[in-house]
Amino acid sequence: MDSCSMSVRASPFDCLIFDLDDTLYPTNTGIGEALKKNIDLFLIEKFGFPENKASSLRVELFKKYGSSLAGLRALGHDISAEEYHGFVHGRLPYDLIKPDIQLRNLLLSIKQRKIIFTNSDLIHAMKVLDRLGVKDCFEQIICFETMNPNLPNSTRPDEFPVLLKPSLDAMKIALDAANVDPCRSLFLDDNARNIAAGKAMGLHTVLVGKTVKTEGADYALEVVNNLAQVIPEIWLGGMDGGDQRITRTKSELEAVLTTAAVGA
Ligand SMILES: [Mg+2]
């Protein structure tokens, strides 16, 4: 196939669904570490767990229930999501996240729908997107509140189990809220279990932050800013099928590739 026939092929994707934390910004910002510390502090201060046991409990709750909040509620502790998120996210050092112009240009060059799908609460998502300077690049934020609309009305902790990725129920709620066709959507996440769940839902999947694909991953991407190099077909064709659109899209792709090369 020559480059000409490549350029008139339509993109296989109508929509890109991005995880937020450790996907749109790298793990080494210090936010993830601060979050773990805050969760440990929450377990120590609110529940009196011994300091030397808090970290291992956090890891266990995350593995089994998806988050400490989900785990604590499943175990019968009546903690409100607001209280938990206020404690563990409210005091994060958000100034560690810097504006990412390269990411912004990349996102702006993608003409398809772009959606955030995060287990975090809406306030956290808005703060992070604002710090990165990409809030206006997304048409929708699917977050903790989207997957758990009834939680504020619960009268007992086991009434509405907390739903989060990678639960397939959570994935279903998100895909319904986004109103997307999974076969035409690209899902990017740094968590291998979320990627496997995405694949089970029929999504095309990109494992971010790794060089080796895990089960269910169609692509692996070390950093999100390498998207154009690894999945150039996102920019294929034009949604209106017109020649003008194809030319514009192609030159935008070249611009993104050039920026990426300079930034590398
Ligand atoms: Mg993540």
PDB file of C-alpha atoms and ligand atoms in Angstrom:
ATOM      1  CA  MET A   1       0.000   0.000   0.000  1.00  0.00           C
ATOM      2  CA  ASP A   2       1.483   3.388  -0.949  1.00  0.00           C
ATOM      3  CA  SER A   3       1.290   6.493   1.195  1.00  0.00           C
ATOM      4  CA  CYS A   4      -1.465   7.968  -0.996  1.00  0.00           C
ATOM      5  CA  SER A   5      -3.927   5.149  -0.458  1.00  0.00           C
ATOM      6  CA  MET A   6      -3.028   5.204   3.249  1.00  0.00           C
ATOM      7  CA  SER A   7      -4.071   8.844   3.526  1.00  0.00           C
ATOM      8  CA  VAL A   8      -7.592   8.320   2.190  1.00  0.00           C
ATOM      9  CA  ARG A   9      -8.381   5.460   4.542  1.00  0.00           C
ATOM     10  CA  ALA A  10     -10.680   6.560   7.326  1.00  0.00           C
ATOM     11  CA  SER A  11      -9.530   6.497  10.923  1.00  0.00           C
ATOM     12  CA  PRO A  12     -10.727   3.367  12.745  1.00  0.00           C
ATOM     13  CA  PHE A  13     -11.584   5.518  15.783  1.00  0.00           C
ATOM     14  CA  ASP A  14     -14.519   7.861  16.443  1.00  0.00           C
ATOM     15  CA  CYS A  15     -13.634   8.462  20.052  1.00  0.00           C
ATOM     16  CA  LEU A  16     -10.624   8.410  22.389  1.00  0.00           C
ATOM     17  CA  ILE A  17     -11.172   7.634  26.062  1.00  0.00           C
ATOM     18  CA  PHE A  18      -8.316   8.670  28.360  1.00  0.00           C
ATOM     19  CA  ASP A  19      -7.628   7.692  31.931  1.00  0.00           C
ATOM     20  CA  LEU A  20      -6.261  10.649  33.910  1.00  0.00           C
ATOM     21  CA  ASP A  21      -3.721   9.879  36.643  1.00  0.00           C
ATOM     22  CA  ASP A  22      -0.434   8.326  35.468  1.00  0.00           C
ATOM     23  CA  THR A  23      -1.820   8.405  31.902  1.00  0.00           C
ATOM     24  CA  LEU A  24      -2.070  12.086  30.942  1.00  0.00           C
ATOM     25  CA  TYR A  25       0.851  12.982  33.200  1.00  0.00           C
ATOM     26  CA  PRO A  26       3.749  10.717  34.157  1.00  0.00           C
ATOM     27  CA  THR A  27       3.986   8.656  37.333  1.00  0.00           C
ATOM     28  CA  ASN A  28       7.149  10.472  38.467  1.00  0.00           C
ATOM     29  CA  THR A  29       5.501  13.853  39.183  1.00  0.00           C
ATOM     30  CA  GLY A  30       5.230  12.914  42.866  1.00  0.00           C
ATOM     31  CA  ILE A  31       1.411  13.115  42.874  1.00  0.00           C
ATOM     32  CA  GLY A  32       1.012   9.327  43.028  1.00  0.00           C
ATOM     33  CA  GLU A  33       3.431   9.062  45.959  1.00  0.00           C
ATOM     34  CA  ALA A  34       1.671  11.885  47.806  1.00  0.00           C
ATOM     35  CA  LEU A  35      -1.675  10.177  47.204  1.00  0.00           C
ATOM     36  CA  LYS A  36      -0.429   6.900  48.681  1.00  0.00           C
ATOM     37  CA  LYS A  37       0.844   8.774  51.753  1.00  0.00           C
ATOM     38  CA  ASN A  38      -2.510  10.533  52.175  1.00  0.00           C
ATOM     39  CA  ILE A  39      -4.414   7.249  51.964  1.00  0.00           C
ATOM     40  CA  ASP A  40      -2.076   5.704  54.564  1.00  0.00           C
ATOM     41  CA  LEU A  41      -2.662   8.751  56.808  1.00  0.00           C
ATOM     42  CA  PHE A  42      -6.422   8.378  56.320  1.00  0.00           C
ATOM     43  CA  LEU A  43      -6.234   4.740  57.451  1.00  0.00           C
ATOM     44  CA  ILE A  44      -4.076   5.683  60.456  1.00  0.00           C
ATOM     45  CA  GLU A  45      -5.922   8.827  61.566  1.00  0.00           C
ATOM     46  CA  LYS A  46      -9.516   7.784  60.866  1.00  0.00           C
ATOM     47  CA  PHE A  47      -9.276   4.103  61.729  1.00  0.00           C
ATOM     48  CA  GLY A  48      -6.357   3.886  64.083  1.00  0.00           C
ATOM     49  CA  PHE A  49      -4.546   1.337  61.926  1.00  0.00           C
ATOM     50  CA  PRO A  50      -0.935   0.884  63.053  1.00  0.00           C
ATOM     51  CA  GLU A  51       1.437   3.063  61.012  1.00  0.00           C
ATOM     52  CA  ASN A  52       3.497   0.098  59.848  1.00  0.00           C
ATOM     53  CA  LYS A  53       0.414  -1.774  58.581  1.00  0.00           C
ATOM     54  CA  ALA A  54      -1.298   1.066  56.690  1.00  0.00           C
ATOM     55  CA  SER A  55       0.649   0.710  53.425  1.00  0.00           C
ATOM     56  CA  SER A  56       0.101  -3.028  53.115  1.00  0.00           C
ATOM     57  CA  LEU A  57      -3.594  -2.600  53.937  1.00  0.00           C
ATOM     58  CA  ARG A  58      -3.892   0.089  51.246  1.00  0.00           C
ATOM     59  CA  VAL A  59      -2.290  -2.229  48.670  1.00  0.00           C
ATOM     60  CA  GLU A  60      -4.574  -5.095  49.683  1.00  0.00           C
ATOM     61  CA  LEU A  61      -7.740  -2.965  49.537  1.00  0.00           C
ATOM     62  CA  PHE A  62      -6.692  -1.598  46.137  1.00  0.00           C
ATOM     63  CA  LYS A  63      -6.088  -5.082  44.747  1.00  0.00           C
ATOM     64  CA  LYS A  64      -9.299  -6.577  46.094  1.00  0.00           C
ATOM     65  CA  TYR A  65     -11.771  -3.687  45.876  1.00  0.00           C
ATOM     66  CA  GLY A  66     -10.271  -1.129  43.475  1.00  0.00           C
ATOM     67  CA  SER A  67      -9.656   1.547  46.103  1.00  0.00           C
ATOM     68  CA  SER A  68      -9.372   1.979  49.857  1.00  0.00           C
ATOM     69  CA  LEU A  69     -12.743   3.746  49.899  1.00  0.00           C
ATOM     70  CA  ALA A  70     -14.422   0.864  48.058  1.00  0.00           C
ATOM     71  CA  GLY A  71     -12.725  -1.654  50.366  1.00  0.00           C
ATOM     72  CA  LEU A  72     -13.540   0.134  53.619  1.00  0.00           C
ATOM     73  CA  ARG A  73     -17.197   0.529  52.624  1.00  0.00           C
ATOM     74  CA  ALA A  74     -17.404  -3.115  51.509  1.00  0.00           C
ATOM     75  CA  LEU A  75     -16.055  -4.080  54.927  1.00  0.00           C
ATOM     76  CA  GLY A  76     -18.873  -2.156  56.580  1.00  0.00           C
ATOM     77  CA  HIS A  77     -17.253   1.224  57.376  1.00  0.00           C
ATOM     78  CA  ASP A  78     -19.627   4.078  56.644  1.00  0.00           C
ATOM     79  CA  ILE A  79     -17.217   6.611  55.139  1.00  0.00           C
ATOM     80  CA  SER A  80     -18.588   9.214  52.765  1.00  0.00           C
ATOM     81  CA  ALA A  81     -16.896   9.564  49.421  1.00  0.00           C
ATOM     82  CA  GLU A  82     -16.664  13.336  49.975  1.00  0.00           C
ATOM     83  CA  GLU A  83     -14.805  12.875  53.247  1.00  0.00           C
ATOM     84  CA  TYR A  84     -12.412  10.347  51.704  1.00  0.00           C
ATOM     85  CA  HIS A  85     -11.717  12.355  48.544  1.00  0.00           C
ATOM     86  CA  GLY A  86     -11.389  15.581  50.538  1.00  0.00           C
ATOM     87  CA  PHE A  87      -8.723  13.945  52.712  1.00  0.00           C
ATOM     88  CA  VAL A  88      -6.706  12.010  50.129  1.00  0.00           C
ATOM     89  CA  HIS A  89      -7.031  14.370  47.133  1.00  0.00           C
ATOM     90  CA  GLY A  90      -7.760  17.694  48.836  1.00  0.00           C
ATOM     91  CA  ARG A  91      -4.236  18.049  50.183  1.00  0.00           C
ATOM     92  CA  LEU A  92      -2.273  16.882  47.118  1.00  0.00           C
ATOM     93  CA  PRO A  93       0.583  19.124  45.900  1.00  0.00           C
ATOM     94  CA  TYR A  94      -1.096  19.954  42.577  1.00  0.00           C
ATOM     95  CA  ASP A  95       1.603  22.493  41.721  1.00  0.00           C
ATOM     96  CA  LEU A  96       3.851  19.518  40.892  1.00  0.00           C
ATOM     97  CA  ILE A  97       1.765  19.106  37.725  1.00  0.00           C
ATOM     98  CA  LYS A  98       3.020  21.533  35.077  1.00  0.00           C
ATOM     99  CA  PRO A  99       1.263  22.765  31.938  1.00  0.00           C
ATOM    100  CA  ASP A 100       1.997  20.370  29.053  1.00  0.00           C
ATOM    101  CA  ILE A 101       1.946  22.279  25.762  1.00  0.00           C
ATOM    102  CA  GLN A 102       2.991  19.215  23.777  1.00  0.00           C
ATOM    103  CA  LEU A 103       0.040  17.243  25.185  1.00  0.00           C
ATOM    104  CA  ARG A 104      -2.290  20.157  24.481  1.00  0.00           C
ATOM    105  CA  ASN A 105      -1.162  20.347  20.834  1.00  0.00           C
ATOM    106  CA  LEU A 106      -1.495  16.590  20.483  1.00  0.00           C
ATOM    107  CA  LEU A 107      -5.053  16.624  21.863  1.00  0.00           C
ATOM    108  CA  LEU A 108      -6.066  19.595  19.727  1.00  0.00           C
ATOM    109  CA  SER A 109      -4.819  17.800  16.597  1.00  0.00           C
ATOM    110  CA  ILE A 110      -7.177  14.864  17.312  1.00  0.00           C
ATOM    111  CA  LYS A 111     -10.532  15.716  15.767  1.00  0.00           C
ATOM    112  CA  GLN A 112     -12.420  12.775  17.251  1.00  0.00           C
ATOM    113  CA  ARG A 113     -14.365  12.978  20.498  1.00  0.00           C
ATOM    114  CA  LYS A 114     -12.091  12.949  23.534  1.00  0.00           C
ATOM    115  CA  ILE A 115     -13.354  11.821  26.930  1.00  0.00           C
ATOM    116  CA  ILE A 116     -11.760  11.451  30.371  1.00  0.00           C
ATOM    117  CA  PHE A 117     -12.574   8.227  32.231  1.00  0.00           C
ATOM    118  CA  THR A 118     -11.109   8.236  35.747  1.00  0.00           C
ATOM    119  CA  ASN A 119     -11.822   6.550  39.070  1.00  0.00           C
ATOM    120  CA  SER A 120     -11.028   9.887  40.755  1.00  0.00           C
ATOM    121  CA  ASP A 121     -13.626  12.392  41.860  1.00  0.00           C
ATOM    122  CA  LEU A 122     -14.636  15.317  39.684  1.00  0.00           C
ATOM    123  CA  ILE A 123     -12.862  18.008  41.745  1.00  0.00           C
ATOM    124  CA  HIS A 124      -9.534  16.147  41.424  1.00  0.00           C
ATOM    125  CA  ALA A 125     -10.040  15.581  37.690  1.00  0.00           C
ATOM    126  CA  MET A 126     -10.784  19.274  37.094  1.00  0.00           C
ATOM    127  CA  LYS A 127      -7.739  20.386  39.114  1.00  0.00           C
ATOM    128  CA  VAL A 128      -5.381  18.049  37.237  1.00  0.00           C
ATOM    129  CA  LEU A 129      -6.753  18.970  33.795  1.00  0.00           C
ATOM    130  CA  ASP A 130      -6.527  22.638  34.724  1.00  0.00           C
ATOM    131  CA  ARG A 131      -2.890  22.304  35.859  1.00  0.00           C
ATOM    132  CA  LEU A 132      -1.992  20.438  32.634  1.00  0.00           C
ATOM    133  CA  GLY A 133      -3.718  23.170  30.629  1.00  0.00           C
ATOM    134  CA  VAL A 134      -5.933  20.721  28.721  1.00  0.00           C
ATOM    135  CA  LYS A 135      -9.343  21.070  30.401  1.00  0.00           C
ATOM    136  CA  ASP A 136     -10.985  22.483  27.269  1.00  0.00           C
ATOM    137  CA  CYS A 137      -9.650  19.597  25.114  1.00  0.00           C
ATOM    138  CA  PHE A 138     -12.212  17.134  26.499  1.00  0.00           C
ATOM    139  CA  GLU A 139     -15.936  17.085  25.870  1.00  0.00           C
ATOM    140  CA  GLN A 140     -16.814  14.914  28.872  1.00  0.00           C
ATOM    141  CA  ILE A 141     -15.425  13.748  32.208  1.00  0.00           C
ATOM    142  CA  ILE A 142     -16.578  10.344  33.403  1.00  0.00           C
ATOM    143  CA  CYS A 143     -15.467   9.998  37.006  1.00  0.00           C
ATOM    144  CA  PHE A 144     -16.229   8.544  40.429  1.00  0.00           C
ATOM    145  CA  GLU A 145     -19.539  10.413  40.652  1.00  0.00           C
ATOM    146  CA  THR A 146     -20.677   9.102  37.230  1.00  0.00           C
ATOM    147  CA  MET A 147     -20.149   5.486  38.298  1.00  0.00           C
ATOM    148  CA  ASN A 148     -21.603   5.978  41.785  1.00  0.00           C
ATOM    149  CA  PRO A 149     -24.588   8.314  41.445  1.00  0.00           C
ATOM    150  CA  ASN A 150     -26.534   6.780  44.329  1.00  0.00           C
ATOM    151  CA  LEU A 151     -23.754   6.765  46.886  1.00  0.00           C
ATOM    152  CA  PRO A 152     -24.649  10.119  48.536  1.00  0.00           C
ATOM    153  CA  ASN A 153     -28.140   8.711  49.261  1.00  0.00           C
ATOM    154  CA  SER A 154     -26.983   5.449  50.826  1.00  0.00           C
ATOM    155  CA  THR A 155     -28.115   4.687  54.361  1.00  0.00           C
ATOM    156  CA  ARG A 156     -25.742   1.745  54.940  1.00  0.00           C
ATOM    157  CA  PRO A 157     -22.208   1.161  53.579  1.00  0.00           C
ATOM    158  CA  ASP A 158     -23.218  -2.057  51.792  1.00  0.00           C
ATOM    159  CA  GLU A 159     -26.301  -0.579  50.121  1.00  0.00           C
ATOM    160  CA  PHE A 160     -24.519   0.607  46.957  1.00  0.00           C
ATOM    161  CA  PRO A 161     -21.109  -1.052  46.462  1.00  0.00           C
ATOM    162  CA  VAL A 162     -18.560   1.439  45.132  1.00  0.00           C
ATOM    163  CA  LEU A 163     -18.115   0.878  41.390  1.00  0.00           C
ATOM    164  CA  LEU A 164     -14.731   1.607  39.803  1.00  0.00           C
ATOM    165  CA  LYS A 165     -12.596   0.453  36.914  1.00  0.00           C
ATOM    166  CA  PRO A 166     -11.810  -2.411  36.319  1.00  0.00           C
ATOM    167  CA  SER A 167     -15.274  -3.660  37.303  1.00  0.00           C
ATOM    168  CA  LEU A 168     -17.237  -4.472  34.147  1.00  0.00           C
ATOM    169  CA  ASP A 169     -20.333  -2.851  35.697  1.00  0.00           C
ATOM    170  CA  ALA A 170     -18.370   0.384  36.024  1.00  0.00           C
ATOM    171  CA  MET A 171     -17.108   0.029  32.447  1.00  0.00           C
ATOM    172  CA  LYS A 172     -20.704  -0.446  31.221  1.00  0.00           C
ATOM    173  CA  ILE A 173     -21.904   2.684  33.038  1.00  0.00           C
ATOM    174  CA  ALA A 174     -19.033   4.672  31.549  1.00  0.00           C
ATOM    175  CA  LEU A 175     -19.585   3.471  27.989  1.00  0.00           C
ATOM    176  CA  ASP A 176     -23.309   4.220  28.288  1.00  0.00           C
ATOM    177  CA  ALA A 177     -22.590   7.688  29.682  1.00  0.00           C
ATOM    178  CA  ALA A 178     -20.143   8.335  26.850  1.00  0.00           C
ATOM    179  CA  ASN A 179     -22.564   6.857  24.309  1.00  0.00           C
ATOM    180  CA  VAL A 180     -19.746   5.352  22.247  1.00  0.00           C
ATOM    181  CA  ASP A 181     -19.352   2.290  20.072  1.00  0.00           C
ATOM    182  CA  PRO A 182     -16.556   0.317  21.789  1.00  0.00           C
ATOM    183  CA  CYS A 183     -15.398  -1.128  18.443  1.00  0.00           C
ATOM    184  CA  ARG A 184     -14.730   2.434  17.232  1.00  0.00           C
ATOM    185  CA  SER A 185     -13.162   3.696  20.459  1.00  0.00           C
ATOM    186  CA  LEU A 186      -9.603   3.785  21.732  1.00  0.00           C
ATOM    187  CA  PHE A 187      -9.139   3.419  25.502  1.00  0.00           C
ATOM    188  CA  LEU A 188      -5.878   4.555  27.120  1.00  0.00           C
ATOM    189  CA  ASP A 189      -4.980   3.617  30.705  1.00  0.00           C
ATOM    190  CA  ASP A 190      -1.834   2.904  32.733  1.00  0.00           C
ATOM    191  CA  ASN A 191      -3.434   0.068  34.706  1.00  0.00           C
ATOM    192  CA  ALA A 192      -3.136  -3.428  33.173  1.00  0.00           C
ATOM    193  CA  ARG A 193      -6.355  -4.640  34.832  1.00  0.00           C
ATOM    194  CA  ASN A 194      -8.292  -1.667  33.444  1.00  0.00           C
ATOM    195  CA  ILE A 195      -6.893  -2.445  30.004  1.00  0.00           C
ATOM    196  CA  ALA A 196      -8.002  -6.086  30.261  1.00  0.00           C
ATOM    197  CA  ALA A 197     -11.484  -4.909  31.310  1.00  0.00           C
ATOM    198  CA  GLY A 198     -11.550  -2.450  28.403  1.00  0.00           C
ATOM    199  CA  LYS A 199     -10.714  -5.262  26.005  1.00  0.00           C
ATOM    200  CA  ALA A 200     -13.493  -7.389  27.521  1.00  0.00           C
ATOM    201  CA  MET A 201     -15.887  -4.523  26.695  1.00  0.00           C
ATOM    202  CA  GLY A 202     -14.733  -4.577  23.062  1.00  0.00           C
ATOM    203  CA  LEU A 203     -12.613  -1.412  23.192  1.00  0.00           C
ATOM    204  CA  HIS A 204      -9.327  -0.929  21.374  1.00  0.00           C
ATOM    205  CA  THR A 205      -6.784  -0.585  24.152  1.00  0.00           C
ATOM    206  CA  VAL A 206      -3.536   1.251  24.836  1.00  0.00           C
ATOM    207  CA  LEU A 207      -1.430   0.477  27.898  1.00  0.00           C
ATOM    208  CA  VAL A 208       0.291   3.736  28.857  1.00  0.00           C
ATOM    209  CA  GLY A 209       3.571   4.018  30.756  1.00  0.00           C
ATOM    210  CA  LYS A 210       4.903   0.634  29.656  1.00  0.00           C
ATOM    211  CA  THR A 211       6.929  -0.591  26.719  1.00  0.00           C
ATOM    212  CA  VAL A 212       5.544  -4.136  26.801  1.00  0.00           C
ATOM    213  CA  LYS A 213       1.899  -4.976  26.157  1.00  0.00           C
ATOM    214  CA  THR A 214      -0.064  -6.835  28.813  1.00  0.00           C
ATOM    215  CA  GLU A 215      -3.055  -9.127  28.276  1.00  0.00           C
ATOM    216  CA  GLY A 216      -5.785  -7.321  26.365  1.00  0.00           C
ATOM    217  CA  ALA A 217      -3.563  -4.437  25.266  1.00  0.00           C
ATOM    218  CA  ASP A 218      -3.512  -3.688  21.538  1.00  0.00           C
ATOM    219  CA  TYR A 219      -0.742  -1.124  21.960  1.00  0.00           C
ATOM    220  CA  ALA A 220       1.809  -0.102  24.581  1.00  0.00           C
ATOM    221  CA  LEU A 221       2.859   3.516  24.876  1.00  0.00           C
ATOM    222  CA  GLU A 222       5.682   4.657  27.136  1.00  0.00           C
ATOM    223  CA  VAL A 223       4.303   8.206  27.351  1.00  0.00           C
ATOM    224  CA  VAL A 224       1.031   9.576  26.016  1.00  0.00           C
ATOM    225  CA  ASN A 225       2.910  12.172  23.972  1.00  0.00           C
ATOM    226  CA  ASN A 226       4.209   9.333  21.761  1.00  0.00           C
ATOM    227  CA  LEU A 227       0.684   8.619  20.540  1.00  0.00           C
ATOM    228  CA  ALA A 228       1.247   9.890  16.999  1.00  0.00           C
ATOM    229  CA  GLN A 229       4.327   7.697  16.522  1.00  0.00           C
ATOM    230  CA  VAL A 230       2.668   4.523  17.818  1.00  0.00           C
ATOM    231  CA  ILE A 231      -0.921   4.923  16.535  1.00  0.00           C
ATOM    232  CA  PRO A 232      -0.792   7.269  13.513  1.00  0.00           C
ATOM    233  CA  GLU A 233      -4.048   5.759  12.199  1.00  0.00           C
ATOM    234  CA  ILE A 234      -5.919   7.994  14.654  1.00  0.00           C
ATOM    235  CA  TRP A 235      -5.270  10.838  12.203  1.00  0.00           C
ATOM    236  CA  LEU A 236      -6.117   8.873   9.066  1.00  0.00           C
ATOM    237  CA  GLY A 237      -8.609  10.358   6.649  1.00  0.00           C
ATOM    238  CA  GLY A 238     -11.097  13.012   7.583  1.00  0.00           C
ATOM    239  CA  MET A 239     -14.441  12.646   9.226  1.00  0.00           C
ATOM    240  CA  ASP A 240     -16.126  14.471   6.316  1.00  0.00           C
ATOM    241  CA  GLY A 241     -14.104  12.470   3.778  1.00  0.00           C
ATOM    242  CA  GLY A 242     -13.129  15.634   1.869  1.00  0.00           C
ATOM    243  CA  ASP A 243      -9.668  16.149   0.357  1.00  0.00           C
ATOM    244  CA  GLN A 244      -9.180  19.420   2.192  1.00  0.00           C
ATOM    245  CA  ARG A 245      -9.770  17.738   5.503  1.00  0.00           C
ATOM    246  CA  ILE A 246      -7.300  14.977   4.672  1.00  0.00           C
ATOM    247  CA  THR A 247      -4.610  17.496   3.762  1.00  0.00           C
ATOM    248  CA  ARG A 248      -5.192  19.479   6.923  1.00  0.00           C
ATOM    249  CA  THR A 249      -5.165  16.394   9.074  1.00  0.00           C
ATOM    250  CA  LYS A 250      -1.973  15.146   7.467  1.00  0.00           C
ATOM    251  CA  SER A 251      -0.146  18.414   8.017  1.00  0.00           C
ATOM    252  CA  GLU A 252      -1.362  18.508  11.608  1.00  0.00           C
ATOM    253  CA  LEU A 253       0.010  15.019  12.135  1.00  0.00           C
ATOM    254  CA  GLU A 254       3.346  16.131  10.713  1.00  0.00           C
ATOM    255  CA  ALA A 255       3.321  19.112  13.104  1.00  0.00           C
ATOM    256  CA  VAL A 256       2.658  16.822  16.039  1.00  0.00           C
ATOM    257  CA  LEU A 257       5.410  14.435  14.960  1.00  0.00           C
ATOM    258  CA  THR A 258       7.856  17.338  14.603  1.00  0.00           C
ATOM    259  CA  THR A 259       6.961  18.752  18.021  1.00  0.00           C
ATOM    260  CA  ALA A 260       7.314  15.298  19.536  1.00  0.00           C
ATOM    261  CA  ALA A 261      10.739  14.809  17.958  1.00  0.00           C
ATOM    262  CA  VAL A 262      11.957  18.170  19.258  1.00  0.00           C
ATOM    263  CA  GLY A 263      10.569  17.461  22.704  1.00  0.00           C
ATOM    264  CA  ALA A 264      12.095  13.987  22.899  1.00  0.00           C
TER     265      ALA A 264
HETATM  266 MG    MG B   1      -4.361   5.802  36.039  1.00  0.00          MG
END
